[in-house]
mmCIF file of C-alpha atoms and ligand atoms in Angstrom:
data_model
loop_
_atom_site.group_PDB
_atom_site.id
_atom_site.type_symbol
_atom_site.label_atom_id
_atom_site.label_comp_id
_atom_site.label_asym_id
_atom_site.label_seq_id
_atom_site.Cartn_x
_atom_site.Cartn_y
_atom_site.Cartn_z
ATOM 1 C CA MET E 1 31.030 -8.866 -41.326
ATOM 2 C CA SER E 2 31.098 -6.266 -38.556
ATOM 3 C CA GLY E 3 28.738 -6.158 -35.553
ATOM 4 C CA MET E 4 28.346 -7.823 -32.231
ATOM 5 C CA ARG E 5 28.354 -11.609 -31.730
ATOM 6 C CA HIS E 6 24.974 -13.115 -30.828
ATOM 7 C CA LEU E 7 23.929 -16.666 -29.950
ATOM 8 C CA ARG E 8 21.039 -17.811 -32.156
ATOM 9 C CA VAL E 9 18.544 -19.917 -30.164
ATOM 10 C CA PRO E 10 14.961 -21.082 -30.659
ATOM 11 C CA SER E 11 12.667 -18.372 -29.178
ATOM 12 C CA GLU E 12 11.159 -20.778 -26.618
ATOM 13 C CA ALA E 13 14.644 -21.414 -25.226
ATOM 14 C CA THR E 14 15.523 -17.733 -24.891
ATOM 15 C CA ALA E 15 15.060 -17.400 -21.139
ATOM 16 C CA ARG E 16 17.193 -20.477 -20.450
ATOM 17 C CA TRP E 17 20.070 -19.281 -22.621
ATOM 18 C CA ARG E 18 19.893 -15.711 -21.304
ATOM 19 C CA ASP E 19 20.173 -17.094 -17.745
ATOM 20 C CA ARG E 20 22.997 -19.489 -18.633
ATOM 21 C CA LEU E 21 24.964 -16.736 -20.355
ATOM 22 C CA LEU E 22 24.329 -14.342 -17.517
ATOM 23 C CA GLY E 23 25.544 -16.955 -15.046
ATOM 24 C CA GLU E 24 28.852 -17.203 -16.909
ATOM 25 C CA GLY E 25 29.174 -13.413 -17.367
ATOM 26 C CA TRP E 26 28.858 -13.841 -21.127
ATOM 27 C CA LEU E 27 25.612 -11.894 -21.636
ATOM 28 C CA ALA E 28 26.281 -8.434 -23.070
ATOM 29 C CA THR E 29 24.362 -5.851 -21.026
ATOM 30 C CA GLY E 30 22.956 -2.568 -22.235
ATOM 31 C CA VAL E 31 21.874 -4.123 -25.550
ATOM 32 C CA GLY E 32 18.716 -6.035 -26.362
ATOM 33 C CA ILE E 33 17.797 -9.556 -27.501
ATOM 34 C CA GLN E 34 16.643 -9.454 -31.157
ATOM 35 C CA ALA E 35 14.032 -11.432 -33.022
ATOM 36 C CA ASP E 36 15.074 -13.481 -36.025
ATOM 37 C CA GLY E 37 12.041 -15.378 -37.285
ATOM 38 C CA ASP E 38 11.389 -18.220 -34.850
ATOM 39 C CA TYR E 39 14.782 -17.602 -33.283
ATOM 40 C CA ARG E 40 16.210 -15.025 -30.907
ATOM 41 C CA LEU E 41 19.665 -13.497 -31.044
ATOM 42 C CA VAL E 42 21.146 -13.166 -27.572
ATOM 43 C CA PRO E 43 24.062 -10.687 -27.381
ATOM 44 C CA LEU E 44 27.437 -12.063 -26.284
ATOM 45 C CA THR E 45 30.408 -10.393 -24.505
ATOM 46 C CA ASP E 46 33.879 -10.593 -26.049
ATOM 47 C CA ASP E 47 34.766 -13.251 -23.410
ATOM 48 C CA ALA E 48 32.099 -15.715 -24.559
ATOM 49 C CA PRO E 49 33.419 -18.940 -26.229
ATOM 50 C CA ASP E 50 34.182 -19.061 -29.904
ATOM 51 C CA GLU E 51 31.790 -20.417 -32.488
ATOM 52 C CA GLY E 52 31.558 -24.183 -32.349
ATOM 53 C CA SER E 53 32.284 -24.447 -28.601
ATOM 54 C CA PRO E 54 30.411 -27.465 -27.133
ATOM 55 C CA TRP E 55 29.073 -25.099 -24.488
ATOM 56 C CA TYR E 56 26.692 -23.708 -27.114
ATOM 57 C CA GLU E 57 25.153 -27.167 -27.565
ATOM 58 C CA GLY E 58 25.202 -26.826 -31.346
ATOM 59 C CA HIS E 59 23.637 -23.390 -31.578
ATOM 60 C CA ALA E 60 25.196 -20.946 -34.006
ATOM 61 C CA THR E 61 26.712 -17.559 -33.259
ATOM 62 C CA VAL E 62 26.045 -14.743 -35.731
ATOM 63 C CA LYS E 63 27.255 -11.186 -36.060
ATOM 64 C CA ARG E 64 24.647 -8.440 -36.028
ATOM 65 C CA SER E 65 24.560 -4.760 -35.156
ATOM 66 C CA SER E 66 23.511 -4.474 -31.543
ATOM 67 C CA LEU E 67 20.064 -3.314 -30.468
ATOM 68 C CA GLU E 68 20.661 -0.317 -28.218
ATOM 69 C CA ARG E 69 18.104 -0.546 -25.473
ATOM 70 C CA GLY E 70 18.231 3.091 -24.388
ATOM 71 C CA PRO E 71 17.913 4.169 -20.731
ATOM 72 C CA GLN E 72 16.227 1.563 -18.541
ATOM 73 C CA HIS E 73 14.884 4.158 -16.140
ATOM 74 C CA TRP E 74 13.702 7.747 -16.537
ATOM 75 C CA ARG E 75 16.350 8.821 -13.997
ATOM 76 C CA GLU E 76 19.083 7.906 -16.440
ATOM 77 C CA ARG E 77 17.802 10.731 -18.650
ATOM 78 C CA LEU E 78 18.721 13.323 -16.002
ATOM 79 C CA GLU E 79 22.137 14.923 -15.674
ATOM 80 C CA ASP E 80 24.485 13.049 -13.338
ATOM 81 C CA ALA E 81 25.111 16.152 -11.163
ATOM 82 C CA PHE E 82 21.353 16.607 -10.690
ATOM 83 C CA VAL E 83 20.846 12.973 -9.722
ATOM 84 C CA GLU E 84 23.829 13.197 -7.337
ATOM 85 C CA GLN E 85 22.351 16.252 -5.626
ATOM 86 C CA PHE E 86 18.681 15.214 -5.413
ATOM 87 C CA GLY E 87 18.848 11.393 -5.740
ATOM 88 C CA PRO E 88 17.116 10.498 -2.472
ATOM 89 C CA LEU E 89 14.425 13.108 -3.079
ATOM 90 C CA LEU E 90 13.537 11.923 -6.582
ATOM 91 C CA PRO E 91 10.277 9.944 -6.904
ATOM 92 C CA THR E 92 10.784 6.203 -6.646
ATOM 93 C CA ALA E 93 7.211 5.325 -7.713
ATOM 94 C CA HIS E 94 4.431 6.611 -9.953
ATOM 95 C CA GLU E 95 1.081 5.440 -11.153
ATOM 96 C CA VAL E 96 -0.162 5.337 -14.732
ATOM 97 C CA GLN E 97 -3.871 5.558 -15.483
ATOM 98 C CA GLY E 98 -4.394 5.184 -19.274
ATOM 99 C CA ASP E 99 -2.138 7.805 -20.760
ATOM 100 C CA VAL E 100 -1.906 9.943 -17.596
ATOM 101 C CA LEU E 101 1.089 9.538 -15.294
ATOM 102 C CA LEU E 102 0.625 10.560 -11.685
ATOM 103 C CA VAL E 103 3.687 11.195 -9.555
ATOM 104 C CA LYS E 104 4.138 12.450 -5.992
ATOM 105 C CA LEU E 105 6.932 15.042 -5.725
ATOM 106 C CA GLU E 106 8.894 16.063 -2.678
ATOM 107 C CA PRO E 107 8.742 19.902 -2.216
ATOM 108 C CA GLU E 108 12.541 20.122 -2.566
ATOM 109 C CA VAL E 109 12.394 18.927 -6.218
ATOM 110 C CA GLU E 110 9.354 20.936 -7.283
ATOM 111 C CA PRO E 111 11.584 23.688 -8.788
ATOM 112 C CA TYR E 112 12.841 21.013 -11.165
ATOM 113 C CA GLU E 113 9.495 19.416 -11.872
ATOM 114 C CA GLN E 114 9.622 20.244 -15.577
ATOM 115 C CA THR E 115 12.965 18.479 -15.966
ATOM 116 C CA ILE E 116 11.588 15.404 -14.178
ATOM 117 C CA ALA E 117 8.348 15.483 -16.181
ATOM 118 C CA GLN E 118 10.253 15.713 -19.456
ATOM 119 C CA ALA E 119 12.472 12.720 -18.517
ATOM 120 C CA MET E 120 9.340 10.725 -17.787
ATOM 121 C CA LEU E 121 7.612 11.723 -21.020
ATOM 122 C CA ASP E 122 10.748 10.701 -22.953
ATOM 123 C CA GLN E 123 10.897 7.380 -21.117
ATOM 124 C CA PHE E 124 7.273 6.329 -21.467
ATOM 125 C CA PRO E 125 6.099 6.732 -25.105
ATOM 126 C CA HIS E 126 2.441 5.694 -24.263
ATOM 127 C CA VAL E 127 2.095 8.469 -21.636
ATOM 128 C CA ARG E 128 0.574 11.764 -22.846
ATOM 129 C CA ILE E 129 0.508 13.895 -19.771
ATOM 130 C CA ILE E 130 2.428 14.058 -16.498
ATOM 131 C CA CYS E 131 0.672 15.302 -13.339
ATOM 132 C CA ALA E 132 1.960 16.064 -9.841
ATOM 133 C CA ASP E 133 -0.200 14.057 -7.446
ATOM 134 C CA GLY E 134 -0.986 15.841 -4.188
ATOM 135 C CA GLY E 135 -2.761 12.754 -2.739
ATOM 136 C CA VAL E 136 -6.480 11.997 -2.277
ATOM 137 C CA VAL E 137 -8.532 14.718 -0.627
ATOM 138 C CA GLY E 138 -12.068 15.197 0.722
ATOM 139 C CA GLU E 139 -14.946 12.727 1.041
ATOM 140 C CA PHE E 140 -14.901 11.945 -2.696
ATOM 141 C CA ARG E 141 -11.331 10.693 -2.317
ATOM 142 C CA VAL E 142 -10.342 12.643 -5.459
ATOM 143 C CA ARG E 143 -6.677 13.317 -6.226
ATOM 144 C CA ASP E 144 -5.314 16.768 -6.018
ATOM 145 C CA LEU E 145 -3.643 16.913 -9.464
ATOM 146 C CA ARG E 146 -1.491 19.566 -11.084
ATOM 147 C CA VAL E 147 -0.592 19.144 -14.759
ATOM 148 C CA LEU E 148 3.186 19.462 -15.268
ATOM 149 C CA LEU E 149 3.696 18.635 -18.915
ATOM 150 C CA SER E 150 1.677 17.401 -21.847
ATOM 151 C CA ARG E 151 3.142 15.757 -24.949
ATOM 152 C CA ASP E 152 0.684 17.304 -27.418
ATOM 153 C CA GLY E 153 -0.606 20.395 -25.588
ATOM 154 C CA ASN E 154 -3.849 18.639 -24.576
ATOM 155 C CA LEU E 155 -4.169 19.398 -20.851
ATOM 156 C CA SER E 156 -7.196 17.153 -20.202
ATOM 157 C CA THR E 157 -6.807 14.435 -17.651
ATOM 158 C CA VAL E 158 -9.711 12.402 -19.075
ATOM 159 C CA THR E 159 -8.375 9.060 -20.149
ATOM 160 C CA SER E 160 -9.274 5.449 -20.844
ATOM 161 C CA VAL E 161 -7.956 2.667 -18.610
ATOM 162 C CA LYS E 162 -8.113 -1.019 -19.516
ATOM 163 C CA GLU E 163 -8.335 -3.536 -16.679
ATOM 164 C CA HIS E 164 -8.840 -7.265 -17.125
ATOM 165 C CA GLY E 165 -9.814 -6.520 -20.723
ATOM 166 C CA VAL E 166 -12.550 -4.030 -19.711
ATOM 167 C CA ALA E 167 -12.204 -0.324 -20.564
ATOM 168 C CA TYR E 168 -13.166 2.553 -18.288
ATOM 169 C CA THR E 169 -13.181 6.180 -19.235
ATOM 170 C CA LEU E 170 -12.357 8.376 -16.257
ATOM 171 C CA ASP E 171 -10.828 11.604 -15.002
ATOM 172 C CA PRO E 172 -8.551 11.086 -12.005
ATOM 173 C CA SER E 173 -8.846 14.815 -11.249
ATOM 174 C CA THR E 174 -12.607 14.668 -10.630
ATOM 175 C CA ALA E 175 -13.544 11.109 -9.528
ATOM 176 C CA TYR E 176 -11.774 8.349 -7.594
ATOM 177 C CA PHE E 177 -10.053 5.492 -9.342
ATOM 178 C CA SER E 178 -7.049 3.349 -8.352
ATOM 179 C CA ALA E 179 -5.318 0.840 -10.564
ATOM 180 C CA ARG E 180 -3.797 -0.684 -7.420
ATOM 181 C CA LEU E 181 -7.059 -2.403 -6.619
ATOM 182 C CA SER E 182 -7.231 -4.373 -9.855
ATOM 183 C CA GLY E 183 -6.206 -7.593 -8.122
ATOM 184 C CA GLU E 184 -9.163 -7.133 -5.800
ATOM 185 C CA ARG E 185 -11.493 -6.863 -8.752
ATOM 186 C CA GLN E 186 -10.363 -10.296 -9.970
ATOM 187 C CA ALA E 187 -10.793 -11.796 -6.499
ATOM 188 C CA VAL E 188 -14.336 -10.353 -6.307
ATOM 189 C CA MET E 189 -15.156 -11.860 -9.694
ATOM 190 C CA ASP E 190 -14.406 -15.305 -8.351
ATOM 191 C CA LEU E 191 -16.716 -14.702 -5.324
ATOM 192 C CA ILE E 192 -19.485 -13.469 -7.622
ATOM 193 C CA GLU E 193 -19.156 -16.429 -9.963
ATOM 194 C CA ALA E 194 -19.421 -18.865 -7.028
ATOM 195 C CA HIS E 195 -22.446 -16.986 -5.674
ATOM 196 C CA ARG E 196 -24.205 -17.088 -9.014
ATOM 197 C CA ALA E 197 -23.517 -20.786 -9.299
ATOM 198 C CA ARG E 198 -24.948 -21.287 -5.782
ATOM 199 C CA LEU E 199 -28.125 -19.339 -6.499
ATOM 200 C CA GLY E 200 -28.465 -20.767 -10.008
ATOM 201 C CA ARG E 201 -29.416 -17.471 -11.598
ATOM 202 C CA ARG E 202 -27.933 -14.101 -12.574
ATOM 203 C CA LEU E 203 -27.529 -11.630 -9.741
ATOM 204 C CA VAL E 204 -28.835 -8.340 -8.493
ATOM 205 C CA VAL E 205 -25.780 -6.324 -7.443
ATOM 206 C CA HIS E 206 -25.835 -3.024 -5.469
ATOM 207 C CA ASP E 207 -22.783 -0.745 -5.486
ATOM 208 C CA PRO E 208 -23.607 2.490 -3.662
ATOM 209 C CA TYR E 209 -19.968 3.713 -3.610
ATOM 210 C CA ALA E 210 -19.215 2.823 -7.191
ATOM 211 C CA GLY E 211 -16.933 5.619 -8.397
ATOM 212 C CA VAL E 212 -16.519 5.136 -12.163
ATOM 213 C CA GLY E 213 -17.646 1.524 -11.912
ATOM 214 C CA PRO E 214 -14.719 -0.899 -11.693
ATOM 215 C CA ASN E 215 -16.334 -3.322 -9.192
ATOM 216 C CA LEU E 216 -19.005 -4.180 -11.676
ATOM 217 C CA GLY E 217 -17.031 -4.155 -14.981
ATOM 218 C CA LEU E 218 -15.944 -7.796 -15.034
ATOM 219 C CA PRO E 219 -19.216 -9.225 -13.633
ATOM 220 C CA LEU E 220 -21.233 -7.290 -16.234
ATOM 221 C CA ALA E 221 -18.838 -8.218 -19.070
ATOM 222 C CA ARG E 222 -19.081 -11.907 -18.149
ATOM 223 C CA GLY E 223 -22.871 -11.845 -17.906
ATOM 224 C CA GLU E 224 -23.114 -12.641 -14.181
ATOM 225 C CA VAL E 225 -25.498 -9.740 -13.458
ATOM 226 C CA GLU E 226 -29.198 -9.348 -14.129
ATOM 227 C CA THR E 227 -29.602 -5.907 -12.477
ATOM 228 C CA ALA E 228 -26.904 -3.529 -11.359
ATOM 229 C CA VAL E 229 -27.869 -0.625 -9.123
ATOM 230 C CA VAL E 230 -24.858 1.722 -8.832
ATOM 231 C CA GLY E 231 -24.275 5.155 -7.413
ATOM 232 C CA ASP E 232 -21.950 7.739 -5.903
ATOM 233 C CA LEU E 233 -22.202 10.932 -3.900
ATOM 234 C CA ASN E 234 -19.731 12.601 -6.270
ATOM 235 C CA SER E 235 -21.804 14.010 -9.179
ATOM 236 C CA ALA E 236 -18.624 14.155 -11.314
ATOM 237 C CA ALA E 237 -18.325 10.356 -11.176
ATOM 238 C CA ILE E 238 -21.900 9.738 -12.400
ATOM 239 C CA PRO E 239 -21.565 10.295 -16.178
ATOM 240 C CA TYR E 240 -18.441 8.117 -16.275
ATOM 241 C CA LEU E 241 -20.156 5.462 -14.157
ATOM 242 C CA ARG E 242 -23.228 5.366 -16.399
ATOM 243 C CA GLU E 243 -21.384 5.376 -19.703
ATOM 244 C CA ASN E 244 -18.730 2.884 -18.665
ATOM 245 C CA LEU E 245 -21.197 0.280 -17.402
ATOM 246 C CA GLN E 246 -23.721 0.836 -20.186
ATOM 247 C CA HIS E 247 -20.965 0.279 -22.716
ATOM 248 C CA ILE E 248 -19.763 -2.875 -20.948
ATOM 249 C CA ILE E 249 -23.304 -4.254 -20.830
ATOM 250 C CA SER E 250 -23.839 -3.573 -24.563
ATOM 251 C CA LYS E 251 -20.699 -5.513 -25.383
ATOM 252 C CA GLY E 252 -21.054 -8.149 -22.678
ATOM 253 C CA ALA E 253 -22.460 -11.598 -22.448
ATOM 254 C CA HIS E 254 -25.983 -10.299 -21.485
ATOM 255 C CA PRO E 255 -26.815 -7.007 -23.266
ATOM 256 C CA ASP E 256 -30.247 -7.131 -21.617
ATOM 257 C CA ALA E 257 -28.800 -6.543 -18.120
ATOM 258 C CA ARG E 258 -30.499 -3.704 -16.314
ATOM 259 C CA LEU E 259 -28.520 -0.665 -15.104
ATOM 260 C CA ILE E 260 -29.898 1.766 -12.563
ATOM 261 C CA VAL E 261 -27.719 4.760 -11.662
ATOM 262 C CA ARG E 262 -28.390 6.818 -8.523
ATOM 263 C CA GLU E 263 -26.564 9.979 -7.446
ATOM 264 C CA GLY E 264 -26.418 10.622 -3.687
ATOM 265 C CA ASP E 265 -25.536 9.221 -0.269
ATOM 266 C CA GLY E 266 -25.359 5.451 -0.080
ATOM 267 C CA ARG E 267 -26.912 5.482 3.359
ATOM 268 C CA SER E 268 -30.201 6.754 1.872
ATOM 269 C CA TRP E 269 -30.663 3.747 -0.458
ATOM 270 C CA ALA E 270 -32.572 1.830 2.160
ATOM 271 C CA GLU E 271 -35.179 4.605 2.166
ATOM 272 C CA ASP E 272 -36.178 3.522 -1.319
ATOM 273 C CA ARG E 273 -38.625 0.596 -0.857
ATOM 274 C CA THR E 274 -38.019 -0.728 -4.355
ATOM 275 C CA LEU E 275 -34.444 -1.591 -3.299
ATOM 276 C CA LEU E 276 -35.189 -3.411 -0.038
ATOM 277 C CA ALA E 277 -34.168 -7.085 0.314
ATOM 278 C CA GLN E 278 -33.090 -7.184 -3.375
ATOM 279 C CA ALA E 279 -29.284 -7.297 -3.352
ATOM 280 C CA ASP E 280 -27.690 -10.711 -3.914
ATOM 281 C CA VAL E 281 -24.369 -8.839 -3.687
ATOM 282 C CA LEU E 282 -23.752 -5.556 -1.965
ATOM 283 C CA PHE E 283 -20.465 -3.665 -2.325
ATOM 284 C CA VAL E 284 -19.340 -1.366 0.434
ATOM 285 C CA ASN E 285 -16.262 0.225 -1.007
ATOM 286 C CA LEU E 286 -15.598 3.109 1.359
ATOM 287 C CA PRO E 287 -12.443 2.006 3.142
ATOM 288 C CA HIS E 288 -12.211 4.814 5.720
ATOM 289 C CA GLU E 289 -15.750 4.951 7.052
ATOM 290 C CA GLY E 290 -17.672 2.176 5.361
ATOM 291 C CA LEU E 291 -17.914 0.104 8.538
ATOM 292 C CA ASP E 292 -20.020 2.924 10.017
ATOM 293 C CA HIS E 293 -22.384 2.705 7.049
ATOM 294 C CA VAL E 294 -23.023 -1.036 7.165
ATOM 295 C CA HIS E 295 -26.002 -1.037 9.523
ATOM 296 C CA ARG E 296 -27.779 1.447 7.284
ATOM 297 C CA LEU E 297 -27.242 -0.788 4.232
ATOM 298 C CA LEU E 298 -28.355 -4.154 5.693
ATOM 299 C CA PRO E 299 -32.008 -3.733 4.623
ATOM 300 C CA LEU E 300 -30.820 -3.907 0.982
ATOM 301 C CA LEU E 301 -29.603 -7.506 1.331
ATOM 302 C CA SER E 302 -31.633 -10.454 0.199
ATOM 303 C CA SER E 303 -31.929 -13.532 2.406
ATOM 304 C CA ASP E 304 -28.908 -15.345 0.876
ATOM 305 C CA ALA E 305 -26.538 -12.498 0.030
ATOM 306 C CA LEU E 306 -22.894 -11.475 -0.069
ATOM 307 C CA MET E 307 -21.646 -8.228 1.299
ATOM 308 C CA ILE E 308 -18.227 -7.421 -0.067
ATOM 309 C CA GLY E 309 -16.313 -4.473 1.290
ATOM 310 C CA TRP E 310 -12.912 -3.000 2.045
ATOM 311 C CA ALA E 311 -11.685 -1.201 5.144
ATOM 312 C CA VAL E 312 -8.450 0.414 6.167
ATOM 313 C CA VAL E 313 -7.723 -0.674 9.728
ATOM 314 C CA ASP E 314 -4.835 -0.975 12.139
ATOM 315 C CA ARG E 315 -2.616 -3.945 11.369
ATOM 316 C CA HIS E 316 -3.597 -7.294 12.844
ATOM 317 C CA GLN E 317 -7.160 -6.108 13.642
ATOM 318 C CA GLU E 318 -8.775 -8.777 11.483
ATOM 319 C CA THR E 319 -10.432 -10.510 14.475
ATOM 320 C CA GLU E 320 -11.819 -7.246 15.933
ATOM 321 C CA VAL E 321 -13.210 -6.173 12.576
ATOM 322 C CA SER E 322 -14.788 -9.563 12.074
ATOM 323 C CA GLU E 323 -16.468 -9.461 15.495
ATOM 324 C CA ARG E 324 -17.681 -5.933 14.883
ATOM 325 C CA LEU E 325 -19.284 -6.947 11.592
ATOM 326 C CA ALA E 326 -20.850 -10.058 13.078
ATOM 327 C CA SER E 327 -22.340 -7.935 15.857
ATOM 328 C CA ILE E 328 -23.793 -5.358 13.350
ATOM 329 C CA PHE E 329 -25.483 -8.204 11.481
ATOM 330 C CA SER E 330 -26.769 -9.998 14.586
ATOM 331 C CA THR E 331 -28.119 -6.695 16.057
ATOM 332 C CA ALA E 332 -30.170 -6.502 12.814
ATOM 333 C CA GLY E 333 -31.345 -10.076 13.417
ATOM 334 C CA ARG E 334 -29.279 -11.501 10.510
ATOM 335 C CA ALA E 335 -27.270 -14.669 10.802
ATOM 336 C CA CYS E 336 -24.044 -14.582 8.836
ATOM 337 C CA GLU E 337 -20.579 -15.931 8.152
ATOM 338 C CA VAL E 338 -17.795 -13.304 8.165
ATOM 339 C CA SER E 339 -14.395 -13.467 6.547
ATOM 340 C CA VAL E 340 -11.855 -10.658 6.960
ATOM 341 C CA GLN E 341 -8.638 -10.923 5.055
ATOM 342 C CA ALA E 342 -5.665 -8.497 4.826
ATOM 343 C CA THR E 343 -5.039 -7.608 1.201
ATOM 344 C CA LYS E 344 -2.004 -5.364 1.336
ATOM 345 C CA GLY E 345 -0.059 -2.992 3.455
ATOM 346 C CA PHE E 346 -1.378 0.506 3.442
ATOM 347 C CA SER E 347 1.230 2.149 5.679
ATOM 348 C CA THR E 348 3.519 0.758 8.360
ATOM 349 C CA THR E 349 0.661 0.745 10.896
ATOM 350 C CA ARG E 350 -2.498 0.395 8.769
ATOM 351 C CA THR E 351 -3.620 -2.301 6.367
ATOM 352 C CA MET E 352 -6.418 -2.790 3.857
ATOM 353 C CA VAL E 353 -8.744 -5.698 4.556
ATOM 354 C CA ARG E 354 -11.307 -7.347 2.340
ATOM 355 C CA LEU E 355 -14.559 -8.082 4.137
ATOM 356 C CA VAL E 356 -16.860 -10.780 2.883
ATOM 357 C CA VAL E 357 -20.070 -11.440 4.800
ATOM 358 C CA ARG E 358 -22.517 -14.101 3.678
ATOM 359 C CA THR E 359 -25.942 -13.847 5.147
ATOM 360 C CA THR E 360 -27.657 -17.089 5.963
ATOM 361 C CA THR E 361 -31.329 -17.574 6.571
ATOM 362 C CA GLY E 362 -30.744 -17.685 10.329
ATOM 363 C CA SER E 363 -31.890 -21.178 11.102
HETATM 364 C C1 SAM R 401 -12.756 4.343 -2.334
HETATM 365 S S1 SAM R 401 -13.795 5.038 -3.548
HETATM 366 C C2 SAM R 401 -14.278 3.582 -4.393
HETATM 367 C C3 SAM R 401 -14.814 3.829 -5.763
HETATM 368 C C4 SAM R 401 -14.918 2.597 -6.657
HETATM 369 N N1 SAM R 401 -15.755 1.599 -6.030
HETATM 370 C C5 SAM R 401 -13.584 2.014 -7.033
HETATM 371 O O1 SAM R 401 -13.200 0.960 -6.589
HETATM 372 O O2 SAM R 401 -12.864 2.680 -7.791
HETATM 373 C C6 SAM R 401 -15.231 5.514 -2.625
HETATM 374 C C7 SAM R 401 -16.270 6.253 -3.434
HETATM 375 O O3 SAM R 401 -17.417 6.575 -2.604
HETATM 376 C C8 SAM R 401 -17.856 7.853 -2.875
HETATM 377 N N2 SAM R 401 -18.567 8.308 -1.628
HETATM 378 C C9 SAM R 401 -18.020 8.870 -0.524
HETATM 379 N N3 SAM R 401 -19.000 9.045 0.385
HETATM 380 C C10 SAM R 401 -20.074 8.569 -0.113
HETATM 381 C C11 SAM R 401 -21.430 8.428 0.348
HETATM 382 N N4 SAM R 401 -21.773 8.853 1.608
HETATM 383 N N5 SAM R 401 -22.400 7.898 -0.440
HETATM 384 C C12 SAM R 401 -22.071 7.483 -1.691
HETATM 385 N N6 SAM R 401 -20.820 7.535 -2.192
HETATM 386 C C13 SAM R 401 -19.869 8.121 -1.443
HETATM 387 C C14 SAM R 401 -16.665 8.641 -3.318
HETATM 388 O O4 SAM R 401 -17.012 9.716 -4.139
HETATM 389 C C15 SAM R 401 -15.822 7.571 -4.019
HETATM 390 O O5 SAM R 401 -16.147 7.541 -5.427
#
């Protein structure tokens, strides 16, 4: 029988055998591991021992046609001469939101953007549309997007993103969203669960800078929230925010949770008397200027509340930020415990910090 030799191993032992073979230089590269019922067929090089060798510990070798894996990277779909000329200028990263791929392009390769976009479409079968990403602009932090190529002619950038099992419909060209913060959303969920357990009841959560709603998705889905008051200054975010969260509530653990959606400036929330001293949890997700908003938002907090926020600050400024927050709270006559933790590098000089302030009754 023709074909390539493969070692037949139980599927749960695949990783061990792949690593062992790799270590000996006997793993064939450029071809894939194949399924065979409860077994896996790991491709062997010509140098690998013959059938029956004790090294295989009794596992059989079989001949099968090899599974071509295709290019491992979209760059491999470009002509060699092109890669040679523009290699260092080609994008090294991209972001995928649902079926929309966002990529930052150096000006030098813009004349070849169609070639690059086509290579990416060919590489990623689940992507529908490729957009050049000019970065976030303006106070709404919306991306400056330019559609490069669409698989099916549909030029809409509206898409659906699934995060931690929760779906959000959004349009990255009109309202802010970043998949890079998904780890933060999980961390926040843990804080919220602990706070709910401490208070012994479902929570009132305020999110004045909510975008399309990702801070509240998990807490609503898990039934931690009794009332969610959410809003944004960007009117384009509002329909997505409302529909996403309403949908999550209807499918979640507490379909009776209340949703209130407000369009406008977060700083004006405290002018609404119905919102004062209500929030068990307050999100302040405005990383570039949120610290300047905090004093305007404090009247929203209940007596035992969590404020959870993010800020982009100079590296190693955790102590300064912590002191600044403590002073804002104490000026307002609120006792609190502050924690400021770096989450990830933002640039070489700036970093993103997560701020968690727990108000205490002051005694
Ligand atoms: C960094 S984004 C966070 C959005 C969302 N929480 C998320 O994680 O995807 C900040 C949001 O605040 C909104 N925004 C900016 N200034 C605002 C203001 N003064 N009042 C209310 N929302 C504002 C922007 O439109 C944007 O949607």
